[in-house]
């Protein structure tokens, strides 16, 4: 265990409920070891606040290993913080300077209302998937797993797209609060696989419509989404989704 | 508090539990049972409301499959989206006896390996069914678009995993659980769109509602508003995962908990084999003291990594400075037949033994090396990168060390719980209408689970078992409609509210997290990797004392009717404080070593687990008899007709 100890000046977004006004509040957090993750640092802050009889800061997290997509904070202006290909929960404090001032805000977007402090509602992303992000396949009716050979490259490409964890950082980073990267990841995954082809047209049309209905913005190719995506989902999936979309519209 | 009964032998019920295993030969049981159970007609299915708690592989698959059949399903989870259930974190893979590799696999072999791996404490009929269904799971997932790894020819790839001598593990990079879960989630979202499934996320089940002795509903806390909500239905399916977080330090997610199962236990569901807990051998050692979540390094790493420690105790040189001749590749030395691939319980205990002997490495001395040097030389960096790239990356991100150049440091950590609610062959608990699926039940893994078999079990339970057995229950019973107007709902909700208020009224000074850590410390030290009678007795007393302190000292800032994580955590820890006692008591009563349950007093001259088949070939199912009352022990005797229990040897 480390003997080195760090401290930070935090400016944390506090908001009591969806309708309440929010503001940045200053806290000093001490006794942080460089091995700690950003969320363990916030846990520590919360322990310190609790001992002082103050209300802890609410934030979402679960797996704490970068796979569930539940965590997500804007750290000094960047979704998931300064390190690329990293989620908030896997970001270690050794990447910050001792004594640094760190601003911590929720993932913001019109479609992601704040519930409390740093916790936002991202159910809009579920509704995009409900619009068609699946293969219509009932349990019990599947052919043998090896019945349809799939070229290794297609499987790998599908897997790249499928690694999206649904965190919503792409939305938070986008100046238009667009959900194109998230949506394209699912469209593209299923477009690479023969299993996804029968419903391809309906899927892309319906998911894109839902995206608009939820109030996500349009994509104007800023590329901020790709830059913050913890799973390095590539914007080439957006190009692919556009192609699929036009195929659906014209065909 | 009455401390006297703690050390007394448990009160035993004379009634022997009946698992309702169908008659007939092993390999025909499930097919015949399925073919003979009563069915609910398609028109009637939509009249039944089914409450499914949990959206992991077990709950998500069940909710989707029942929706597809036309039931009205209400599906609950703690997270903001069903896609985040902790199944998402599984890395290594999922087993199936497809025998695609032509290497001699079969349903029987998978069955045999699982029964043996479980150290002969699992129910044969259940395990056989699991093996039998394993192939259909892969078919289902492929059809959903799960991007499993493939060979250049386009067929599905396999690897050998967790000590299996055949290659039967299917995988999607190091993200198998995520991909399987997203497959189930897709199917679930399709049913939500179709209107059969209603998703109720950010809800925590805090009680079961019984009407005329049957499970008819649940009480939930809405985690955003803090309101208590009640839901009624014709059956309740519990798929709420395992209880490894009772140890505080674990590979499980921070919201994993045992509250739903524990509260069902208090309403009459027996809890089986709580002491069967699994410690995973390859986790990244703890870095900071407050850290609760430990990161697992997939077991698949042991296929190519070699485990070693310095041969001499107290050798603090870095790995590079220790010459080959002064290294002890202890797994290869002690278990030549299986080497680095011995099952988890064996690998974990061996690591602990090495560290106890002073040969541990790293700053704390509680770690062993997992070294890829030989594999890198043999296979080259690109092959290793393709196999384990993301795991190496994850390791480096956490430790700031590059495993391509220095060996990984690993140490065991609580990971999986074989124990859980007792269920019969139909996955029904001792409460009619309450079913338990996935890690929440005790059914298939005996005293130790083999790698890549939990995902298999969750999906088998959800997609392929419960649709039949639930139908049979409903068809035979024909429930009358029920609504939350029934007085039992208001009463259960009032009890939950009372519990929450008592917690808030404590108004002490201690943050919940610190109390949870103290509980975890007791459990890890005395009810962890190795156990013995005096330590267990001591644990029982310490747990009681801590429980007393908890109810005097806990501090929960904020109120009931708001989003309040401290309150959520306090509720879960309060339940764990009760449950931990049962865990220790079960460990104390089982005077043998088997699988993940290792009692220092019961071991072979070589230090391996020593079972006592004569006395303990049974499932210990505990009945709740009241707070601070001695629980009553019920036994389900296990019969081994197809696999002869033998001393498990991996030498
Ligand atoms: C790091 C890690 C790696 C693993 N790797 C593998 C592997 O490679 N292969 C393998 O076979 N197994 C693996 N396992 C084990 C396997 O992942 C789990 O046993 C399995 O996924 C559990 O699935 P489940 O559906 O039973 O529960 P979970 O996936 O844990 O889901 C539990 C669900 O219940 C909900 N819930 C819990 N309590 C409540 C409540 N009170 N009210 C409402 N909802 C509630 C949760 O929100 C969640 O939706 C791994 C486990 C871990 C931790
Ligand atoms: S595309 Fe990337 S940033 Fe967007 S939700 Fe998926 S993982 Fe998160
Ligand atoms: S908590 Fe799961 S990705 Fe961060």
Short mmCIF file of N, CA, C and O in Angstrom, two decimals, chain A residues 1 33 35-36 40 43-44 50-51 55-56 58-65 67-70 90 92 94 116 119-120 122 126 129-130 134-139 142-146 148-150 152 156 159-160 162-166 182 189 193 195, chain B residues 68 79-81 83-84 88-89 91 98 100 139-140 142-145 150 152 154-156 173 175 178-179 185-186 189-190 192-193 202 253-255 287-288 290-291 293 363 386 394 396-398 400 510-511 513-514 555 557-558 562-566:
data_model
loop_
_atom_site.label_atom_id
_atom_site.label_comp_id
_atom_site.label_asym_id
_atom_site.label_seq_id
_atom_site.Cartn_x
_atom_site.Cartn_y
_atom_site.Cartn_z
N UNK A 1 0.83 -1.21 0.00
CA UNK A 1 0.00 0.00 0.00
C UNK A 1 0.85 1.25 0.00
O UNK A 1 1.91 1.28 0.59
N UNK A 33 -4.71 8.20 -1.94
CA UNK A 33 -3.50 7.56 -2.46
C UNK A 33 -3.58 7.53 -3.98
O UNK A 33 -4.67 7.46 -4.55
N UNK A 35 -3.06 5.34 -6.09
CA UNK A 35 -3.64 4.14 -6.71
C UNK A 35 -5.16 4.19 -6.74
O UNK A 35 -5.80 3.42 -7.43
N UNK A 36 -5.75 5.07 -5.93
CA UNK A 36 -7.21 5.10 -5.87
C UNK A 36 -7.80 5.50 -7.21
O UNK A 36 -7.23 6.30 -7.94
N UNK A 40 -13.22 6.01 -6.03
CA UNK A 40 -12.79 5.72 -4.66
C UNK A 40 -12.42 7.02 -3.95
O UNK A 40 -12.63 7.18 -2.75
N UNK A 43 -15.65 8.33 -2.93
CA UNK A 43 -16.11 7.58 -1.75
C UNK A 43 -15.47 8.18 -0.49
O UNK A 43 -16.12 8.34 0.54
N UNK A 44 -14.19 8.46 -0.63
CA UNK A 44 -13.45 9.00 0.51
C UNK A 44 -14.00 10.38 0.89
O UNK A 44 -14.21 10.67 2.06
N UNK A 50 -19.71 12.66 5.52
CA UNK A 50 -20.61 12.00 6.48
C UNK A 50 -20.14 12.24 7.91
O UNK A 50 -20.94 12.55 8.79
N UNK A 51 -18.83 12.10 8.10
CA UNK A 51 -18.30 12.33 9.46
C UNK A 51 -18.56 13.76 9.93
O UNK A 51 -18.70 14.00 11.12
N UNK A 55 -24.29 16.12 3.76
CA UNK A 55 -24.89 15.20 2.80
C UNK A 55 -23.83 14.76 1.78
O UNK A 55 -23.22 15.60 1.14
N UNK A 56 -23.61 13.44 1.63
CA UNK A 56 -22.64 12.97 0.64
C UNK A 56 -23.07 13.33 -0.79
O UNK A 56 -24.24 13.62 -1.04
N UNK A 58 -24.01 12.42 -4.45
CA UNK A 58 -24.56 11.24 -5.12
C UNK A 58 -23.98 11.11 -6.52
O UNK A 58 -23.93 12.07 -7.28
N UNK A 59 -23.52 9.90 -6.82
CA UNK A 59 -23.07 9.60 -8.20
C UNK A 59 -23.37 8.14 -8.48
O UNK A 59 -23.55 7.34 -7.56
N UNK A 60 -23.45 7.80 -9.75
CA UNK A 60 -23.75 6.43 -10.15
C UNK A 60 -22.49 5.61 -10.38
O UNK A 60 -21.52 6.13 -10.94
N UNK A 61 -22.52 4.36 -9.99
CA UNK A 61 -21.45 3.44 -10.38
C UNK A 61 -21.90 2.04 -10.01
O UNK A 61 -22.81 1.86 -9.20
N UNK A 62 -21.29 1.06 -10.62
CA UNK A 62 -21.59 -0.32 -10.20
C UNK A 62 -20.36 -1.21 -10.32
O UNK A 62 -19.73 -1.51 -9.33
N UNK A 63 -19.98 -1.59 -11.55
CA UNK A 63 -18.93 -2.60 -11.69
C UNK A 63 -17.57 -2.13 -11.22
O UNK A 63 -16.75 -2.91 -10.76
N UNK A 64 -17.31 -0.85 -11.38
CA UNK A 64 -16.00 -0.27 -11.04
C UNK A 64 -14.85 -0.94 -11.80
O UNK A 64 -13.73 -1.00 -11.30
N UNK A 65 -15.14 -1.46 -12.97
CA UNK A 65 -14.04 -1.95 -13.78
C UNK A 65 -14.24 -1.62 -15.26
O UNK A 65 -13.67 -2.27 -16.12
N UNK A 67 -16.94 -1.67 -17.34
CA UNK A 67 -17.69 -2.50 -18.28
C UNK A 67 -19.20 -2.31 -18.21
O UNK A 67 -19.91 -2.57 -19.17
N UNK A 68 -19.73 -1.82 -17.09
CA UNK A 68 -21.20 -1.77 -16.97
C UNK A 68 -21.78 -0.48 -17.55
O UNK A 68 -22.95 -0.42 -17.88
N UNK A 69 -20.96 0.56 -17.65
CA UNK A 69 -21.43 1.81 -18.22
C UNK A 69 -22.23 2.67 -17.27
O UNK A 69 -22.84 3.66 -17.66
N UNK A 70 -22.25 2.32 -15.99
CA UNK A 70 -23.11 3.06 -15.07
C UNK A 70 -22.46 4.37 -14.61
O UNK A 70 -23.14 5.34 -14.33
N UNK A 90 -12.32 3.72 -13.77
CA UNK A 90 -10.99 3.11 -13.91
C UNK A 90 -9.89 4.16 -14.02
O UNK A 90 -8.73 3.83 -14.24
N UNK A 92 -7.31 6.51 -12.52
CA UNK A 92 -6.59 6.54 -11.23
C UNK A 92 -6.13 7.94 -10.87
O UNK A 92 -5.79 8.74 -11.75
N UNK A 94 -3.40 8.91 -9.77
CA UNK A 94 -2.01 9.24 -10.10
C UNK A 94 -1.91 10.09 -11.37
O UNK A 94 -0.87 10.66 -11.65
N UNK A 116 -30.13 13.83 -9.26
CA UNK A 116 -29.59 14.43 -8.05
C UNK A 116 -28.07 14.52 -8.19
O UNK A 116 -27.45 13.55 -8.62
N UNK A 119 -26.01 12.36 -10.65
CA UNK A 119 -26.78 11.23 -11.19
C UNK A 119 -27.75 11.75 -12.25
O UNK A 119 -28.54 12.65 -11.99
N UNK A 120 -27.68 11.16 -13.45
CA UNK A 120 -28.59 11.57 -14.51
C UNK A 120 -29.44 10.40 -14.97
O UNK A 120 -29.14 9.24 -14.70
N UNK A 122 -30.58 8.23 -17.94
CA UNK A 122 -30.18 7.89 -19.32
C UNK A 122 -31.11 6.88 -19.96
O UNK A 122 -30.72 6.16 -20.88
N UNK A 126 -32.02 3.38 -23.52
CA UNK A 126 -32.76 2.12 -23.56
C UNK A 126 -33.88 2.19 -24.62
O UNK A 126 -34.13 1.22 -25.33
N UNK A 129 -32.73 1.50 -28.06
CA UNK A 129 -32.55 0.06 -28.32
C UNK A 129 -33.92 -0.61 -28.50
O UNK A 129 -34.10 -1.45 -29.40
N UNK A 130 -34.90 -0.19 -27.70
CA UNK A 130 -36.24 -0.76 -27.84
C UNK A 130 -36.79 -0.56 -29.25
O UNK A 130 -37.59 -1.34 -29.75
N UNK A 134 -32.02 -5.03 -31.78
CA UNK A 134 -32.02 -6.46 -31.42
C UNK A 134 -32.32 -7.27 -32.66
O UNK A 134 -32.68 -6.73 -33.70
N UNK A 135 -32.17 -8.59 -32.53
CA UNK A 135 -32.62 -9.51 -33.57
C UNK A 135 -33.90 -10.15 -33.04
O UNK A 135 -33.94 -10.59 -31.89
N UNK A 136 -34.93 -10.18 -33.85
CA UNK A 136 -36.21 -10.75 -33.38
C UNK A 136 -36.12 -12.26 -33.38
O UNK A 136 -36.34 -12.91 -34.40
N UNK A 137 -35.80 -12.79 -32.24
CA UNK A 137 -35.43 -14.20 -32.14
C UNK A 137 -35.98 -14.73 -30.83
O UNK A 137 -35.56 -14.27 -29.77
N UNK A 138 -36.93 -15.64 -30.90
CA UNK A 138 -37.48 -16.20 -29.67
C UNK A 138 -36.62 -17.35 -29.15
O UNK A 138 -36.09 -18.12 -29.95
N UNK A 139 -36.51 -17.45 -27.84
CA UNK A 139 -35.75 -18.55 -27.25
C UNK A 139 -36.34 -19.87 -27.73
O UNK A 139 -37.56 -20.06 -27.73
N UNK A 142 -33.65 -21.29 -32.37
CA UNK A 142 -32.40 -20.98 -33.07
C UNK A 142 -31.82 -22.21 -33.78
O UNK A 142 -31.89 -23.31 -33.25
N UNK A 143 -31.24 -22.01 -34.96
CA UNK A 143 -30.51 -23.12 -35.60
C UNK A 143 -29.17 -23.35 -34.91
O UNK A 143 -28.77 -22.55 -34.06
N UNK A 144 -28.47 -24.41 -35.27
CA UNK A 144 -27.19 -24.70 -34.65
C UNK A 144 -26.23 -23.53 -34.79
O UNK A 144 -26.19 -22.86 -35.83
N UNK A 145 -25.46 -23.30 -33.76
CA UNK A 145 -24.55 -22.16 -33.72
C UNK A 145 -23.58 -22.09 -34.89
O UNK A 145 -23.18 -21.01 -35.31
N UNK A 146 -23.21 -23.23 -35.44
CA UNK A 146 -22.28 -23.24 -36.56
C UNK A 146 -22.98 -23.34 -37.91
O UNK A 146 -22.33 -23.52 -38.93
N UNK A 148 -24.46 -21.03 -39.63
CA UNK A 148 -24.07 -19.92 -40.52
C UNK A 148 -22.64 -19.53 -40.22
O UNK A 148 -22.36 -18.91 -39.19
N UNK A 149 -21.69 -19.87 -41.08
CA UNK A 149 -20.32 -19.41 -40.84
C UNK A 149 -20.25 -17.90 -40.99
O UNK A 149 -20.94 -17.32 -41.84
N UNK A 150 -19.46 -17.26 -40.15
CA UNK A 150 -19.30 -15.80 -40.24
C UNK A 150 -17.82 -15.50 -40.37
O UNK A 150 -17.03 -15.95 -39.53
N UNK A 152 -14.25 -14.26 -39.93
CA UNK A 152 -13.64 -13.79 -38.69
C UNK A 152 -13.61 -12.26 -38.64
O UNK A 152 -13.90 -11.66 -37.61
N UNK A 156 -15.14 -9.84 -35.84
CA UNK A 156 -14.30 -8.90 -35.09
C UNK A 156 -14.85 -7.47 -35.19
O UNK A 156 -14.90 -6.74 -34.20
N UNK A 159 -17.80 -7.16 -33.09
CA UNK A 159 -17.39 -7.10 -31.68
C UNK A 159 -16.89 -5.70 -31.32
O UNK A 159 -17.19 -5.19 -30.24
N UNK A 160 -16.13 -5.08 -32.21
CA UNK A 160 -15.67 -3.71 -31.94
C UNK A 160 -16.87 -2.81 -31.65
O UNK A 160 -16.86 -2.02 -30.69
N UNK A 162 -19.86 -3.76 -30.79
CA UNK A 162 -20.65 -4.26 -29.66
C UNK A 162 -20.02 -3.93 -28.32
O UNK A 162 -20.64 -4.11 -27.28
N UNK A 163 -18.77 -3.43 -28.33
CA UNK A 163 -18.16 -3.15 -27.02
C UNK A 163 -18.72 -1.90 -26.36
O UNK A 163 -18.36 -1.61 -25.21
N UNK A 164 -19.58 -1.16 -27.04
CA UNK A 164 -20.22 0.01 -26.42
C UNK A 164 -20.85 -0.38 -25.08
O UNK A 164 -21.56 -1.36 -24.99
N UNK A 165 -20.57 0.43 -24.06
CA UNK A 165 -21.12 0.11 -22.73
C UNK A 165 -22.34 0.98 -22.38
O UNK A 165 -22.83 0.94 -21.26
N UNK A 166 -22.78 1.79 -23.33
CA UNK A 166 -24.00 2.56 -23.08
C UNK A 166 -23.87 3.60 -21.99
O UNK A 166 -24.82 3.88 -21.25
N UNK A 182 -23.53 6.17 -30.15
CA UNK A 182 -24.18 5.09 -29.41
C UNK A 182 -25.09 4.28 -30.35
O UNK A 182 -25.02 3.05 -30.41
N UNK A 189 -23.05 -3.11 -35.46
CA UNK A 189 -22.82 -4.49 -34.99
C UNK A 189 -23.73 -5.45 -35.73
O UNK A 189 -23.29 -6.47 -36.27
N UNK A 193 -23.38 -8.68 -39.17
CA UNK A 193 -23.69 -10.09 -38.96
C UNK A 193 -24.89 -10.51 -39.81
O UNK A 193 -25.87 -9.77 -39.92
N UNK A 195 -27.14 -12.49 -39.08
CA UNK A 195 -28.35 -12.55 -38.25
C UNK A 195 -29.11 -11.23 -38.24
O UNK A 195 -30.31 -11.18 -38.02
N UNK B 68 -41.81 -13.42 -24.45
CA UNK B 68 -42.01 -14.03 -25.77
C UNK B 68 -43.16 -15.02 -25.75
O UNK B 68 -43.90 -15.17 -26.73
N UNK B 79 -29.99 -1.00 -10.98
CA UNK B 79 -29.28 -0.03 -11.82
C UNK B 79 -30.26 0.80 -12.65
O UNK B 79 -31.45 0.50 -12.69
N UNK B 80 -29.72 1.79 -13.37
CA UNK B 80 -30.60 2.63 -14.19
C UNK B 80 -31.04 1.93 -15.46
O UNK B 80 -31.99 2.35 -16.09
N UNK B 81 -30.33 0.86 -15.83
CA UNK B 81 -30.71 0.13 -17.02
C UNK B 81 -30.44 -1.35 -16.79
O UNK B 81 -29.46 -1.71 -16.14
N UNK B 83 -29.20 -3.36 -18.66
CA UNK B 83 -27.96 -3.80 -19.31
C UNK B 83 -26.76 -3.76 -18.38
O UNK B 83 -25.67 -4.17 -18.75
N UNK B 84 -26.93 -3.23 -17.18
CA UNK B 84 -25.77 -3.05 -16.31
C UNK B 84 -25.65 -4.11 -15.21
O UNK B 84 -24.75 -4.05 -14.39
N UNK B 88 -22.61 -8.51 -16.62
CA UNK B 88 -21.89 -7.77 -17.66
C UNK B 88 -20.37 -7.87 -17.46
O UNK B 88 -19.60 -7.71 -18.40
N UNK B 89 -19.94 -8.14 -16.24
CA UNK B 89 -18.51 -8.10 -15.95
C UNK B 89 -17.80 -9.42 -16.22
O UNK B 89 -16.58 -9.48 -16.17
N UNK B 91 -15.81 -12.23 -17.78
CA UNK B 91 -14.80 -12.04 -18.83
C UNK B 91 -14.60 -13.30 -19.66
O UNK B 91 -14.69 -13.30 -20.89
N UNK B 98 -20.74 -28.74 -26.93
CA UNK B 98 -21.00 -28.86 -28.36
C UNK B 98 -20.09 -29.88 -29.02
O UNK B 98 -20.40 -30.41 -30.07
N UNK B 100 -17.59 -29.18 -30.71
CA UNK B 100 -17.19 -28.66 -32.03
C UNK B 100 -15.72 -28.97 -32.32
O UNK B 100 -15.30 -28.98 -33.45
N UNK B 139 -26.60 -21.69 -29.37
CA UNK B 139 -27.42 -21.45 -30.57
C UNK B 139 -28.25 -20.18 -30.40
O UNK B 139 -28.30 -19.34 -31.30
N UNK B 140 -28.88 -20.07 -29.25
CA UNK B 140 -29.74 -18.92 -28.99
C UNK B 140 -28.94 -17.61 -29.04
O UNK B 140 -29.35 -16.63 -29.67
N UNK B 142 -26.00 -17.01 -30.51
CA UNK B 142 -25.52 -16.73 -31.87
C UNK B 142 -26.65 -16.10 -32.67
O UNK B 142 -26.47 -15.10 -33.36
N UNK B 143 -27.84 -16.67 -32.56
CA UNK B 143 -28.98 -16.15 -33.32
C UNK B 143 -29.32 -14.72 -32.92
O UNK B 143 -29.80 -13.93 -33.73
N UNK B 144 -29.06 -14.37 -31.67
CA UNK B 144 -29.32 -13.00 -31.21
C UNK B 144 -28.30 -12.01 -31.75
O UNK B 144 -28.46 -10.81 -31.58
N UNK B 145 -27.22 -12.52 -32.31
CA UNK B 145 -26.19 -11.62 -32.82
C UNK B 145 -25.04 -11.40 -31.85
O UNK B 145 -24.31 -10.41 -31.95
N UNK B 150 -14.42 -16.24 -33.54
CA UNK B 150 -14.54 -17.23 -34.63
C UNK B 150 -13.18 -17.59 -35.20
O UNK B 150 -12.22 -16.85 -35.08
N UNK B 152 -10.85 -18.65 -38.68
CA UNK B 152 -10.83 -18.08 -40.03
C UNK B 152 -11.87 -18.71 -40.94
O UNK B 152 -12.41 -18.07 -41.83
N UNK B 154 -14.76 -19.33 -40.24
CA UNK B 154 -16.09 -18.80 -39.95
C UNK B 154 -16.84 -19.55 -38.86
O UNK B 154 -17.94 -19.14 -38.47
N UNK B 155 -16.26 -20.65 -38.37
CA UNK B 155 -16.95 -21.38 -37.30
C UNK B 155 -16.59 -20.79 -35.94
O UNK B 155 -15.65 -20.01 -35.81
N UNK B 156 -17.34 -21.19 -34.93
CA UNK B 156 -17.13 -20.65 -33.59
C UNK B 156 -15.82 -21.16 -32.99
O UNK B 156 -15.47 -22.33 -33.16
N UNK B 173 -14.00 -12.07 -26.98
CA UNK B 173 -12.81 -11.43 -26.40
C UNK B 173 -12.80 -11.68 -24.90
O UNK B 173 -13.09 -12.78 -24.44
N UNK B 175 -14.87 -10.19 -22.97
CA UNK B 175 -16.13 -9.53 -22.60
C UNK B 175 -17.33 -10.43 -22.80
O UNK B 175 -18.38 -9.99 -23.24
N UNK B 178 -20.56 -9.47 -20.93
CA UNK B 178 -21.17 -8.29 -21.51
C UNK B 178 -21.96 -8.66 -22.77
O UNK B 178 -23.11 -8.25 -22.95
N UNK B 179 -21.35 -9.44 -23.63
CA UNK B 179 -22.01 -9.74 -24.90
C UNK B 179 -23.23 -10.63 -24.70
O UNK B 179 -24.25 -10.44 -25.35
N UNK B 185 -30.43 -8.58 -23.13
CA UNK B 185 -31.00 -7.23 -23.00
C UNK B 185 -31.73 -6.84 -24.28
O UNK B 185 -32.82 -6.26 -24.23
N UNK B 186 -31.15 -7.17 -25.42
CA UNK B 186 -31.81 -6.89 -26.70
C UNK B 186 -33.17 -7.58 -26.75
O UNK B 186 -34.19 -6.97 -27.06
N UNK B 189 -35.50 -5.80 -24.44
CA UNK B 189 -35.97 -4.52 -24.97
C UNK B 189 -37.03 -4.74 -26.05
O UNK B 189 -37.98 -3.99 -26.18
N UNK B 190 -36.86 -5.83 -26.81
CA UNK B 190 -37.85 -6.16 -27.83
C UNK B 190 -39.20 -6.45 -27.18
O UNK B 190 -40.25 -6.02 -27.67
N UNK B 192 -40.15 -5.29 -24.25
CA UNK B 192 -40.65 -4.02 -23.70
C UNK B 192 -41.39 -3.27 -24.81
O UNK B 192 -42.51 -2.78 -24.61
N UNK B 193 -40.78 -3.24 -25.99
CA UNK B 193 -41.43 -2.56 -27.12
C UNK B 193 -42.74 -3.25 -27.48
O UNK B 193 -43.71 -2.60 -27.86
N UNK B 202 -34.06 1.06 -11.35
CA UNK B 202 -33.86 1.84 -10.12
C UNK B 202 -34.94 1.53 -9.08
O UNK B 202 -35.54 2.41 -8.48
N UNK B 253 -19.74 -6.20 -8.21
CA UNK B 253 -20.03 -4.78 -8.32
C UNK B 253 -20.48 -4.22 -6.98
O UNK B 253 -20.92 -4.96 -6.09
N UNK B 254 -20.38 -2.90 -6.83
CA UNK B 254 -20.65 -2.32 -5.52
C UNK B 254 -22.12 -2.41 -5.09
O UNK B 254 -22.41 -2.36 -3.91
N UNK B 255 -23.02 -2.57 -6.05
CA UNK B 255 -24.43 -2.69 -5.66
C UNK B 255 -24.88 -4.13 -5.44
O UNK B 255 -26.05 -4.36 -5.13
N UNK B 287 -5.00 -2.31 -3.45
CA UNK B 287 -4.01 -1.25 -3.51
C UNK B 287 -4.20 -0.23 -2.40
O UNK B 287 -3.25 0.24 -1.79
N UNK B 288 -5.46 0.12 -2.16
CA UNK B 288 -5.73 1.12 -1.14
C UNK B 288 -6.67 0.50 -0.11
O UNK B 288 -7.52 -0.32 -0.46
N UNK B 290 -9.21 1.45 1.62
CA UNK B 290 -10.66 1.68 1.58
C UNK B 290 -11.33 1.01 0.38
O UNK B 290 -12.54 0.90 0.32
N UNK B 291 -10.51 0.59 -0.57
CA UNK B 291 -11.04 -0.02 -1.78
C UNK B 291 -11.90 -1.24 -1.45
O UNK B 291 -11.52 -2.07 -0.64
N UNK B 293 -13.84 -2.85 -4.17
CA UNK B 293 -13.97 -3.62 -5.40
C UNK B 293 -12.60 -4.07 -5.88
O UNK B 293 -11.69 -3.26 -6.06
N UNK B 363 4.37 -5.23 -2.37
CA UNK B 363 4.53 -4.41 -1.17
C UNK B 363 3.97 -5.05 0.09
O UNK B 363 4.51 -4.95 1.17
N UNK B 386 -3.34 -10.80 -28.84
CA UNK B 386 -4.68 -11.11 -29.34
C UNK B 386 -5.49 -11.83 -28.27
O UNK B 386 -6.67 -11.57 -28.08
N UNK B 394 -5.93 -3.61 -18.98
CA UNK B 394 -6.67 -3.34 -17.74
C UNK B 394 -5.71 -3.42 -16.54
O UNK B 394 -5.75 -2.58 -15.65
N UNK B 396 -2.50 -2.97 -16.53
CA UNK B 396 -1.55 -1.86 -16.53
C UNK B 396 -2.22 -0.57 -16.07
O UNK B 396 -1.63 0.23 -15.34
N UNK B 397 -3.47 -0.40 -16.49
CA UNK B 397 -4.21 0.80 -16.11
C UNK B 397 -4.32 0.89 -14.58
O UNK B 397 -4.22 1.96 -13.99
N UNK B 398 -4.50 -0.26 -13.95
CA UNK B 398 -4.70 -0.25 -12.50
C UNK B 398 -3.38 -0.17 -11.74
O UNK B 398 -3.24 0.58 -10.79
N UNK B 400 -0.15 0.33 -13.11
CA UNK B 400 0.94 1.05 -13.76
C UNK B 400 2.16 0.15 -14.02
O UNK B 400 3.28 0.62 -14.10
N UNK B 510 -20.90 6.81 12.57
CA UNK B 510 -20.08 5.99 11.68
C UNK B 510 -20.66 5.91 10.26
O UNK B 510 -21.82 5.52 10.09
N UNK B 511 -19.87 6.23 9.24
CA UNK B 511 -20.35 6.01 7.87
C UNK B 511 -20.59 4.52 7.63
O UNK B 511 -19.87 3.68 8.16
N UNK B 513 -20.08 2.70 5.13
CA UNK B 513 -18.98 2.03 4.46
C UNK B 513 -17.96 1.47 5.46
O UNK B 513 -17.45 0.37 5.28
N UNK B 514 -17.69 2.21 6.52
CA UNK B 514 -16.73 1.73 7.51
C UNK B 514 -17.24 0.50 8.24
O UNK B 514 -16.50 -0.43 8.54
N UNK B 555 -24.48 6.14 10.71
CA UNK B 555 -24.90 7.50 10.36
C UNK B 555 -25.36 7.51 8.92
O UNK B 555 -24.60 7.15 8.02
N UNK B 557 -26.79 10.20 6.47
CA UNK B 557 -27.24 11.56 6.19
C UNK B 557 -28.38 11.53 5.16
O UNK B 557 -28.46 10.60 4.37
N UNK B 558 -29.22 12.54 5.20
CA UNK B 558 -30.31 12.61 4.22
C UNK B 558 -31.52 11.83 4.69
O UNK B 558 -31.50 11.18 5.75
N UNK B 562 -35.95 10.26 -0.89
CA UNK B 562 -35.08 10.91 -1.87
C UNK B 562 -34.03 9.91 -2.30
O UNK B 562 -33.90 8.85 -1.69
N UNK B 563 -33.32 10.27 -3.34
CA UNK B 563 -32.21 9.42 -3.78
C UNK B 563 -31.16 9.48 -2.68
O UNK B 563 -30.67 10.56 -2.35
N UNK B 564 -30.83 8.33 -2.11
CA UNK B 564 -29.97 8.33 -0.93
C UNK B 564 -29.15 7.03 -0.86
O UNK B 564 -29.60 6.02 -0.34
N UNK B 565 -27.97 7.10 -1.40
CA UNK B 565 -27.12 5.90 -1.48
C UNK B 565 -26.67 5.40 -0.11
O UNK B 565 -26.49 4.21 0.09
N UNK B 566 -26.48 6.32 0.82
CA UNK B 566 -26.07 5.86 2.15
C UNK B 566 -27.16 4.99 2.76
O UNK B 566 -26.88 3.98 3.40
#
